[in-house]
XYZ file of C-alpha atoms in Angstrom:
674
model
C 0.000 0.000 0.000
C 1.447 3.417 -0.992
C 1.791 6.127 1.622
C -0.694 8.345 -0.222
C -3.353 5.635 0.031
C -3.257 5.712 3.841
C -5.166 8.995 4.103
C -8.595 8.309 5.568
C -7.505 5.002 7.096
C -7.955 4.298 10.809
C -5.095 2.681 12.712
C -5.875 0.375 15.632
C -9.386 1.834 15.822
C -7.812 4.934 17.394
C -6.155 7.214 14.863
C -7.704 8.514 11.642
C -5.151 9.818 9.131
C -6.259 13.215 7.822
C -3.428 14.447 5.610
C 0.250 13.925 4.936
C 2.467 16.585 6.477
C 5.794 15.412 5.120
C 7.824 12.475 3.976
C 11.351 11.369 4.840
C 13.712 8.547 4.140
C 11.985 5.869 6.206
C 8.378 6.973 6.165
C 5.930 9.835 6.367
C 4.306 12.044 8.987
C 0.540 12.561 8.971
C -1.902 14.825 10.685
C -4.214 12.413 12.491
C -7.144 12.608 14.856
C -7.379 10.557 18.021
C -10.936 9.247 17.839
C -11.407 8.992 21.577
C -10.523 12.607 22.385
C -10.805 14.173 18.899
C -7.406 15.641 19.519
C -5.065 16.338 16.595
C -1.774 14.459 16.731
C 1.213 13.940 14.472
C 1.586 10.318 13.453
C 4.787 8.974 11.928
C 4.595 5.784 9.863
C 7.446 3.659 8.615
C 7.162 2.886 4.908
C 5.445 -0.495 4.386
C 8.283 -1.919 2.261
C 10.663 -1.462 5.178
C 8.560 -3.693 7.403
C 9.984 -6.736 5.626
C 13.371 -5.929 7.113
C 13.653 -6.328 10.886
C 16.685 -4.025 10.927
C 14.589 -1.017 10.061
C 11.751 -1.966 12.340
C 14.303 -2.042 15.133
C 15.475 1.427 14.145
C 11.908 2.669 14.410
C 11.503 1.003 17.791
C 14.681 2.660 18.921
C 13.378 6.071 17.923
C 10.240 5.433 19.971
C 12.323 4.287 22.894
C 14.645 7.284 22.712
C 11.762 9.757 22.520
C 9.780 7.977 25.204
C 12.653 8.206 27.671
C 12.743 11.983 27.402
C 10.335 14.112 29.404
C 11.152 17.732 28.842
C 9.238 20.824 27.679
C 11.680 21.267 24.790
C 11.424 17.713 23.469
C 8.496 16.740 21.283
C 6.152 14.610 23.377
C 5.661 11.017 22.191
C 2.373 9.527 23.365
C 2.039 6.165 21.641
C 3.803 3.535 19.558
C 2.528 0.390 17.948
C 1.916 -1.808 14.910
C -1.226 -1.896 12.798
C -2.539 -4.167 10.053
C -3.917 -2.407 6.978
C -5.248 -4.854 4.397
C -2.237 -7.061 3.701
C 0.339 -4.614 4.981
C 1.713 -4.414 8.509
C 2.911 -0.960 9.454
C 4.580 0.599 12.487
C 3.561 4.017 13.771
C 4.701 6.587 16.309
C 2.287 9.160 17.773
C 3.532 12.602 18.785
C 2.013 15.887 19.831
C 0.931 18.050 16.938
C 2.901 21.291 16.779
C 2.039 24.662 15.298
C 4.716 26.975 14.037
C 7.640 26.220 11.758
C 11.139 24.783 11.672
C 14.187 26.936 12.328
C 15.357 26.133 8.798
C 12.343 28.011 7.401
C 13.203 31.056 9.492
C 16.821 30.971 8.340
C 15.855 30.551 4.696
C 13.793 33.753 4.850
C 15.751 35.871 7.310
C 19.323 34.779 6.640
C 21.064 35.736 9.865
C 19.275 36.302 13.161
C 19.734 38.755 16.078
C 21.930 37.672 18.961
C 19.145 37.797 21.550
C 16.837 35.635 19.438
C 19.688 33.211 18.758
C 20.518 32.864 22.441
C 16.862 32.334 23.413
C 16.413 29.576 20.831
C 19.722 27.812 21.502
C 19.170 27.970 25.237
C 16.016 25.896 24.858
C 17.656 23.521 22.387
C 20.541 22.997 24.805
C 18.074 22.320 27.615
C 16.538 19.469 25.613
C 19.876 18.079 24.457
C 21.357 18.250 27.936
C 18.483 16.194 29.328
C 18.970 13.677 26.528
C 22.681 13.443 27.293
C 21.931 12.851 30.957
C 19.775 9.923 29.838
C 22.664 8.569 27.769
C 21.058 9.656 24.484
C 23.090 11.400 21.779
C 20.969 13.024 19.094
C 23.550 12.850 16.269
C 21.413 14.694 13.724
C 20.980 18.194 15.121
C 20.138 20.686 12.399
C 17.673 23.550 11.846
C 15.160 21.141 10.280
C 14.943 19.341 13.633
C 14.438 22.497 15.691
C 10.778 23.494 15.775
C 9.562 26.926 16.884
C 6.101 26.936 18.412
C 4.524 30.326 19.327
C 3.974 30.614 23.074
C 1.231 33.228 22.855
C 3.374 35.959 24.452
C 5.478 36.949 21.489
C 8.108 34.290 22.077
C 8.675 30.710 21.049
C 8.734 27.323 22.713
C 11.398 25.243 21.043
C 10.890 21.550 20.372
C 13.773 19.301 19.350
C 12.574 16.690 16.880
C 13.702 13.408 15.384
C 15.646 11.280 17.814
C 15.576 8.544 15.175
C 19.369 8.479 15.001
C 19.757 8.710 18.746
C 22.419 6.624 20.361
C 21.003 5.065 23.499
C 24.306 4.434 25.199
C 24.757 0.817 24.235
C 28.138 -0.804 24.578
C 30.286 0.342 21.639
C 31.284 -2.287 19.067
C 34.551 -4.136 19.582
C 37.676 -3.204 17.670
C 40.156 -5.588 16.179
C 43.717 -4.478 15.573
C 42.690 -0.871 15.997
C 39.931 -1.145 13.406
C 36.218 -0.864 13.868
C 33.572 -3.322 12.766
C 30.073 -2.610 11.465
C 27.627 -4.081 13.933
C 24.505 -1.967 13.791
C 21.187 -3.169 12.468
C 21.441 -0.996 9.351
C 24.930 -2.050 8.449
C 24.166 -5.673 9.173
C 21.713 -5.385 6.301
C 24.254 -3.591 4.101
C 26.778 -6.257 5.069
C 24.406 -9.041 4.019
C 23.688 -7.256 0.776
C 27.318 -6.907 -0.182
C 28.211 -10.420 0.953
C 25.328 -11.705 -1.157
C 26.501 -9.691 -4.161
C 30.057 -10.955 -3.817
C 28.926 -14.544 -3.367
C 26.790 -14.435 -6.527
C 29.498 -12.924 -8.697
C 32.356 -14.913 -7.192
C 31.157 -18.465 -6.496
C 34.469 -19.378 -4.911
C 34.012 -16.752 -2.258
C 32.162 -17.858 0.841
C 30.156 -15.077 2.428
C 30.186 -15.376 6.188
C 26.877 -14.102 7.572
C 28.481 -12.330 10.520
C 31.666 -11.198 8.815
C 32.416 -7.493 8.807
C 31.992 -5.501 5.649
C 35.373 -4.769 4.106
C 35.609 -1.388 2.463
C 38.687 0.122 0.850
C 39.883 3.653 1.317
C 38.198 4.592 -1.953
C 34.864 3.490 -0.511
C 34.763 4.770 3.047
C 31.963 5.170 5.513
C 32.636 8.847 5.799
C 31.911 9.744 2.180
C 28.607 9.630 0.342
C 29.663 7.202 -2.379
C 27.417 6.728 -5.371
C 26.940 3.267 -6.704
C 25.930 3.491 -10.322
C 24.109 0.397 -11.330
C 22.640 -0.717 -14.630
C 19.387 -2.501 -14.095
C 17.846 -4.322 -17.035
C 18.814 -4.153 -20.685
C 17.149 -0.860 -21.525
C 17.185 1.179 -18.290
C 20.017 2.863 -16.463
C 19.323 4.018 -12.949
C 21.387 5.435 -10.124
C 21.118 4.757 -6.477
C 23.060 6.572 -3.818
C 24.478 4.664 -0.920
C 25.121 7.028 1.909
C 26.875 5.380 4.808
C 27.523 8.491 6.787
C 29.294 8.793 10.046
C 26.196 9.772 11.965
C 26.060 6.089 12.742
C 29.039 6.936 14.900
C 30.437 4.107 16.927
C 27.689 1.799 15.686
C 28.787 2.152 12.074
C 32.520 2.278 11.767
C 34.880 1.227 9.039
C 37.240 -1.640 8.695
C 39.404 -0.491 5.815
C 40.886 -3.290 3.732
C 41.969 -3.277 0.080
C 40.131 -6.462 -0.832
C 36.930 -4.758 -2.034
C 37.616 -1.579 -3.940
C 34.957 0.752 -5.266
C 35.273 -0.404 -8.873
C 34.952 -4.005 -7.752
C 31.804 -3.257 -5.806
C 30.382 -1.398 -8.777
C 31.174 -4.273 -11.126
C 29.702 -6.816 -8.732
C 26.496 -4.826 -8.434
C 26.205 -4.559 -12.187
C 26.796 -8.296 -12.687
C 24.426 -9.454 -10.003
C 21.839 -11.807 -11.458
C 18.928 -10.901 -9.216
C 18.464 -7.312 -10.371
C 15.021 -6.897 -8.824
C 16.361 -7.839 -5.419
C 19.280 -5.473 -5.790
C 17.045 -2.651 -6.943
C 14.887 -3.032 -3.874
C 17.829 -3.408 -1.520
C 19.746 -0.472 -2.934
C 16.638 1.685 -2.728
C 16.279 0.569 0.859
C 19.872 1.481 1.609
C 19.363 4.825 -0.077
C 16.424 5.603 2.205
C 18.518 4.698 5.228
C 21.311 6.946 4.057
C 18.867 9.785 3.734
C 18.298 9.803 7.470
C 21.749 8.934 8.719
C 22.717 12.472 9.487
C 23.419 15.658 7.616
C 27.084 16.135 6.662
C 26.963 19.916 6.894
C 26.260 19.683 10.664
C 28.309 16.558 11.499
C 31.259 16.642 13.898
C 34.785 15.660 12.805
C 34.696 12.491 14.879
C 31.306 11.660 13.391
C 32.785 12.086 9.923
C 35.676 9.799 10.847
C 33.373 7.084 12.151
C 34.823 7.340 15.647
C 33.036 6.677 18.901
C 30.801 9.616 19.792
C 29.895 11.267 23.045
C 27.845 14.302 23.975
C 30.462 16.670 22.578
C 29.559 15.584 19.052
C 26.176 17.246 19.540
C 27.999 20.305 20.921
C 29.787 20.638 17.581
C 26.463 20.505 15.746
C 25.109 23.181 18.090
C 28.148 25.288 17.255
C 27.433 24.941 13.531
C 23.801 25.963 14.091
C 24.833 28.957 16.222
C 27.350 29.987 13.557
C 24.661 29.805 10.889
C 22.096 31.714 12.933
C 24.471 34.616 13.607
C 26.220 34.853 10.235
C 23.615 33.572 7.785
C 25.853 30.792 6.494
C 27.332 27.536 7.744
C 31.053 27.205 8.522
C 31.575 24.880 5.563
C 29.807 24.242 2.271
C 30.177 22.011 -0.750
C 29.437 18.434 -1.686
C 29.589 15.642 0.837
C 33.205 14.683 0.321
C 34.260 18.327 0.484
C 32.231 18.903 3.634
C 33.747 15.929 5.392
C 37.243 16.994 4.434
C 36.590 20.483 5.773
C 35.032 19.229 9.010
C 38.061 17.055 9.691
C 40.877 19.224 8.350
C 39.924 22.896 7.885
C 39.368 25.590 10.484
C 36.252 27.671 9.752
C 36.406 31.396 9.170
C 36.145 33.242 12.472
C 32.732 34.718 13.174
C 34.215 38.150 13.944
C 35.543 38.304 10.404
C 31.987 37.953 9.096
C 29.968 39.850 11.718
C 31.813 42.588 13.595
C 28.838 43.338 15.871
C 28.929 39.980 17.622
C 30.629 40.266 21.038
C 34.100 38.788 21.078
C 33.268 36.580 24.055
C 30.317 35.072 22.163
C 32.266 34.466 18.962
C 35.119 32.888 20.920
C 32.702 30.504 22.612
C 31.082 29.427 19.344
C 34.467 28.901 17.715
C 35.461 26.714 20.683
C 32.347 24.603 20.058
C 33.666 24.064 16.508
C 37.035 22.782 17.687
C 38.284 19.669 15.908
C 39.348 18.154 19.219
C 36.272 17.322 21.354
C 38.255 18.059 24.521
C 38.492 21.723 23.492
C 34.728 22.163 23.208
C 32.309 22.978 26.031
C 31.901 19.771 27.986
C 28.100 19.751 28.033
C 25.155 21.380 26.316
C 24.325 23.109 29.609
C 27.851 24.522 29.780
C 27.540 25.841 26.241
C 24.125 27.348 26.962
C 25.195 28.944 30.245
C 28.310 30.467 28.725
C 26.372 31.717 25.703
C 23.779 33.426 27.881
C 26.353 35.038 30.181
C 28.599 36.234 27.376
C 25.745 37.698 25.377
C 24.514 39.874 28.242
C 26.295 43.149 28.915
C 26.728 45.439 31.895
C 23.312 47.067 31.519
C 21.595 43.688 31.801
C 23.507 42.995 34.996
C 22.526 46.371 36.448
C 18.866 45.831 35.547
C 18.925 42.476 37.309
C 20.547 44.047 40.371
C 18.016 46.874 40.581
C 15.124 44.448 40.129
C 16.411 42.148 42.878
C 17.061 45.102 45.187
C 13.609 46.545 44.588
C 11.829 43.243 45.198
C 13.644 42.522 48.461
C 14.496 46.004 49.690
C 13.733 45.456 53.433
C 16.028 42.416 53.625
C 18.973 44.195 52.042
C 18.502 47.322 54.176
C 18.522 45.220 57.371
C 21.874 43.679 56.442
C 23.221 47.105 55.517
C 22.113 48.608 58.832
C 23.822 45.779 60.734
C 27.010 46.293 58.764
C 27.050 50.046 59.244
C 26.092 49.921 62.946
C 29.674 50.615 64.173
C 30.092 53.451 61.684
C 26.780 54.960 62.752
C 27.739 54.702 66.439
C 31.189 56.275 66.086
C 29.869 58.906 63.697
C 27.310 59.993 66.284
C 30.105 60.209 68.867
C 32.125 62.237 66.417
C 29.288 64.675 65.809
C 28.821 65.000 69.580
C 32.563 65.516 69.965
C 32.599 68.143 67.241
C 29.672 70.134 68.638
C 30.155 69.730 72.420
C 33.449 68.231 73.614
C 35.609 70.203 71.210
C 34.677 73.367 73.102
C 35.216 71.780 76.527
C 38.363 69.658 76.156
C 41.810 71.118 75.747
C 42.832 71.525 72.117
C 45.441 68.662 72.059
C 43.018 66.279 73.756
C 40.227 67.248 71.367
C 42.504 66.621 68.379
C 43.567 63.223 69.769
C 39.973 62.287 70.502
C 38.988 63.355 66.995
C 41.764 61.274 65.435
C 40.803 58.228 67.504
C 37.194 58.438 66.427
C 38.319 58.841 62.827
C 40.347 55.613 63.080
C 37.414 53.803 64.645
C 35.144 54.999 61.851
C 37.702 53.727 59.312
C 37.797 50.312 60.980
C 34.005 50.327 61.136
C 33.890 51.046 57.424
C 36.058 47.996 56.725
C 33.780 45.948 58.982
C 30.720 47.285 57.127
C 32.229 46.375 53.767
C 33.007 42.844 54.907
C 29.634 42.271 56.560
C 27.513 43.783 53.785
C 29.378 42.277 50.848
C 29.941 38.970 52.620
C 26.441 38.788 54.053
C 24.532 39.724 50.912
C 26.258 37.148 48.709
C 24.448 34.206 50.375
C 21.257 36.290 50.430
C 21.457 36.719 46.655
C 22.283 33.029 46.309
C 19.244 32.014 48.343
C 16.984 34.314 46.350
C 18.237 32.688 43.161
C 17.462 29.231 44.544
C 14.187 29.845 46.361
C 12.811 33.327 45.652
C 9.618 32.600 47.625
C 11.370 31.411 50.772
C 11.834 34.148 53.409
C 15.451 35.108 53.986
C 16.589 34.609 57.574
C 19.416 36.991 58.296
C 20.617 35.514 61.589
C 21.817 32.151 60.180
C 23.561 33.983 57.346
C 25.421 36.297 59.730
C 26.341 33.395 61.989
C 27.747 31.579 58.998
C 29.659 34.714 58.043
C 31.263 34.839 61.492
C 33.613 31.948 60.687
C 34.818 33.663 57.503
C 35.413 37.211 58.756
C 39.084 36.518 59.470
C 39.627 35.069 56.003
C 37.841 38.064 54.456
C 39.955 40.518 56.447
C 43.328 38.873 55.802
C 42.585 38.378 52.112
C 41.526 42.014 51.789
C 44.756 43.177 53.406
C 46.800 40.912 51.143
C 44.961 42.087 48.030
C 45.329 45.749 49.038
C 49.048 45.185 49.650
C 49.582 43.639 46.217
C 47.558 46.408 44.589
C 49.520 49.104 46.406
C 52.880 47.557 45.458
C 51.890 47.314 41.795
C 50.568 50.881 41.906
C 53.843 52.192 43.315
C 55.888 50.421 40.656
C 53.508 50.785 37.723
C 50.165 52.576 37.762
C 48.404 50.484 35.091
C 49.351 47.094 36.639
C 48.083 48.456 39.942
C 44.708 49.207 38.420
C 44.665 45.769 36.801
C 45.459 44.131 40.145
C 42.566 45.978 41.783
C 40.240 44.659 39.062
C 41.625 41.117 39.225
C 41.174 40.889 43.010
C 37.731 42.509 43.117
C 35.779 39.255 43.535
C 37.677 37.668 46.416
C 34.730 38.132 48.801
C 32.237 35.937 46.899
C 35.038 33.456 46.253
C 35.648 33.132 49.999
C 31.953 32.941 50.851
C 30.883 30.525 48.107
C 34.004 28.454 47.492
C 35.779 28.471 50.848
C 39.125 29.680 49.455
C 41.218 32.360 51.155
C 44.310 34.518 50.807
C 46.376 33.770 47.681
C 44.029 31.018 46.500
C 41.020 33.365 46.706
C 42.884 36.124 44.863
C 43.996 33.714 42.135
C 40.464 32.408 41.723
C 39.121 35.960 41.489
C 41.661 36.735 38.785
C 40.645 33.642 36.819
C 36.973 34.618 36.995
C 37.591 38.201 35.911
C 39.532 36.927 32.915
C 36.335 35.375 31.514
C 34.586 38.728 30.976
C 37.127 41.467 31.744
C 35.277 44.347 30.085
C 32.036 43.666 31.914
C 33.947 43.497 35.204
C 35.749 46.754 34.491
C 32.510 48.578 33.738
C 30.831 47.334 36.915
C 33.839 48.320 39.029
C 34.026 51.718 37.337
C 30.440 52.388 38.429
C 31.289 51.247 41.961
C 34.364 53.505 42.173
C 32.371 56.449 40.850
C 29.756 56.022 43.557
C 32.356 55.629 46.297
C 34.284 58.718 45.212
C 31.095 60.733 44.933
C 30.136 59.790 48.462
C 33.590 60.508 49.830
C 33.935 63.898 48.174
C 30.464 65.352 48.395
C 28.759 63.812 51.391
C 31.283 64.120 54.214
C 31.664 67.054 56.553
C 35.000 68.687 57.424
C 36.574 69.852 60.669
C 38.750 72.963 60.904
C 41.440 73.665 63.502
C 43.124 77.057 63.996
C 46.699 77.256 65.290
C 48.597 80.314 66.494
C 52.362 80.118 66.139
C 55.115 82.562 67.137
C 55.143 86.166 65.888
C 51.353 86.180 65.614
C 51.095 83.865 62.625
C 47.724 82.078 62.493
C 47.265 78.772 60.583
C 44.057 76.966 59.764
C 43.968 73.184 59.073
C 40.999 71.194 57.954
C 40.434 67.483 57.260
C 37.507 65.233 56.454
C 35.785 64.294 59.632
C 32.717 62.233 60.320
C 30.089 61.271 57.765
C 27.046 63.453 57.962
C 23.672 61.963 58.728
C 22.651 62.428 55.112
C 25.807 60.726 53.833
C 25.238 57.802 56.204
C 21.737 57.338 54.845
C 23.029 57.395 51.274
C 25.756 54.849 52.053
C 23.306 52.544 53.816
C 21.008 52.652 50.794
C 23.589 52.519 47.985
C 26.079 49.963 49.354
C 23.660 46.985 49.156
C 23.022 47.735 45.475
C 26.756 47.612 44.774
C 27.013 44.376 46.759
C 24.154 42.778 44.818
C 25.769 43.800 41.544
C 29.099 42.248 42.539
C 27.370 39.060 43.688
C 25.494 38.748 40.399
C 28.707 39.518 38.533
C 30.386 36.634 40.373
C 27.621 34.210 39.408
C 27.613 35.583 35.856
C 31.335 34.933 35.514
C 30.907 31.395 36.763
C 28.068 30.982 34.301
C 30.325 32.323 31.536
C 32.613 29.397 32.265
C 29.747 26.973 31.672
C 28.879 26.255 35.298
C 25.330 25.607 36.441
C 23.734 27.398 39.357
C 23.941 24.135 41.289
C 27.690 24.015 40.770
C 28.077 27.698 41.560
C 26.179 27.448 44.839
C 27.902 24.269 45.938
C 27.135 22.987 49.416
C 25.205 26.165 50.221
C 22.405 25.037 47.926
C 21.960 21.809 49.876
C 21.943 23.595 53.240
C 19.355 26.217 52.304
C 16.079 25.276 54.042
C 13.040 24.903 51.813
C 9.695 23.139 51.798
C 9.033 19.846 50.047
C 7.352 21.380 47.027
C 10.311 23.731 46.605
C 12.699 20.799 46.706
C 10.711 19.081 43.975
C 10.588 22.248 41.889
C 14.286 22.871 42.410
C 15.283 19.403 41.280
C 13.154 19.763 38.141
C 14.037 23.376 37.526
C 15.919 24.331 34.396
C 17.059 27.445 36.272
C 18.744 25.416 39.026
C 20.374 22.881 36.761
C 21.339 25.274 33.987
C 21.554 28.696 35.661
C 19.745 31.307 33.669
C 19.633 34.600 35.517
C 17.063 36.195 33.261
């Protein structure tokens, strides 16, 4: 029965086929109606002629199994799988949710290149789906814009669905190797193996075809090139059939290269085979398989080489897609053999050379995803997504997030700030009292000494305030990222900070010493040192490092996004200088020396009440910004929020429903600070 004749048929008394939506190498997809609920579904059917070959039925089962194992909002939902009898034909079908919208390939064909924000939003959802698949031991192996579906969410955005896990690798044990060479052992290649053994046996009667022997293919007929087998069928017809044994079969389909069966020999054997009808059918069958065994333009180098694949092969494909979305073209182009050669041997043109407006950090990340060596790529899809999000967001985004967080939890942050500034407030009040009352009562030398002492105490109190506010608000921000609905309890946070005050103080002194030494020797290195050591507080609080280790870690984090860090610190310095210059009062002292000479000396004294209020209000905002910058820099390195929060995340109290939501949360496992 032809695929077109299935329209109007009812499968298993449940699904009525309404219309054909598309057709691929192994079958077709129909719009169908579930009779029980009258709900529209997408129903994929394997072509009836393939049902005679168990190898392809197994492939279809594997697709159902791969899709059924995945439960994620960004993976197309598979609801049913089964076999149905239509007249004399037995067919297999897979039922999926019916999606509105269009494929990413359609968007790219009309728009060319896409904006960075749109690209990041789409890839972030794709990475979420792929990361879940990788955690289940499933490698997609055929990621491309055709398999990325954009479904309108009703709010101006898109829900992304990753389609077609038909080539998915389910984490089976890889095939054995003999003498460093790989053997074809997959269902598809078992069929190809039987076909070629049969062809050789018929044309060479002296050759015994061993049913389980590996296929021997010479270097001129490799599994990484789309080789065309031209065959003459019949006396009056000449037809071509393309055998594509592409490396998307990965470790399941690998090549044992031997010179015993060259391309010309295979071609001759096919042409001389007596059973031309059988060969025609089998070659057509192989051609259909090849059509779904991956797309060379998006395949990783190791996939092209037929090597064992892991999750980083999909990362390469994601890099190709990201490259195409931002530049309007793929890294490589050409025929299959040319593509494979380029994937394995040629470095792509750098994105910055094509699109100058793309941030350098973003282009560097995408180029790392296209590295020939898998070890040089982002380790996971989540790492790639996290880094892409962090590197695409600038300083203004960070400030908006800080202001929003501060506004939503203003009372909590003000309480911590008041606790931190309590010593400064106390000594400032004493200083104001000293300035207005005691200065006129005490002898001048004693008043000056008392004034100097209070000034020192205010300075020490300021250091204490900086440590308490910055150190205390970091875990507050962390808790709000984990459980925004859970009330923040300040007392446990301050008690936890108590054990780290010494480390914060000693590390600050060490960092200030290094900065001062560099500033004395060279001004620019001194400024750089101040920037490099600016994140030691969150490093101590969140990672437990101190002194030189904390300073080195801070430097490594800053290196990920130096310009963003510099801009944030520039804003902080501007605010501090403004407060110091404009909001502090001064004290004047008059001295009379010999011969009637009068001198007047003045120096900054105690913060005014107004300046104290401003510092109490502004300092938490700077602390929140630095805390978010710390998490952003960790995200830029590909870390998840779970990794960034470490043991703190496990210790944060929360209710049972919050624990369930946290464990299932894309935010917690992937860290998106939007």
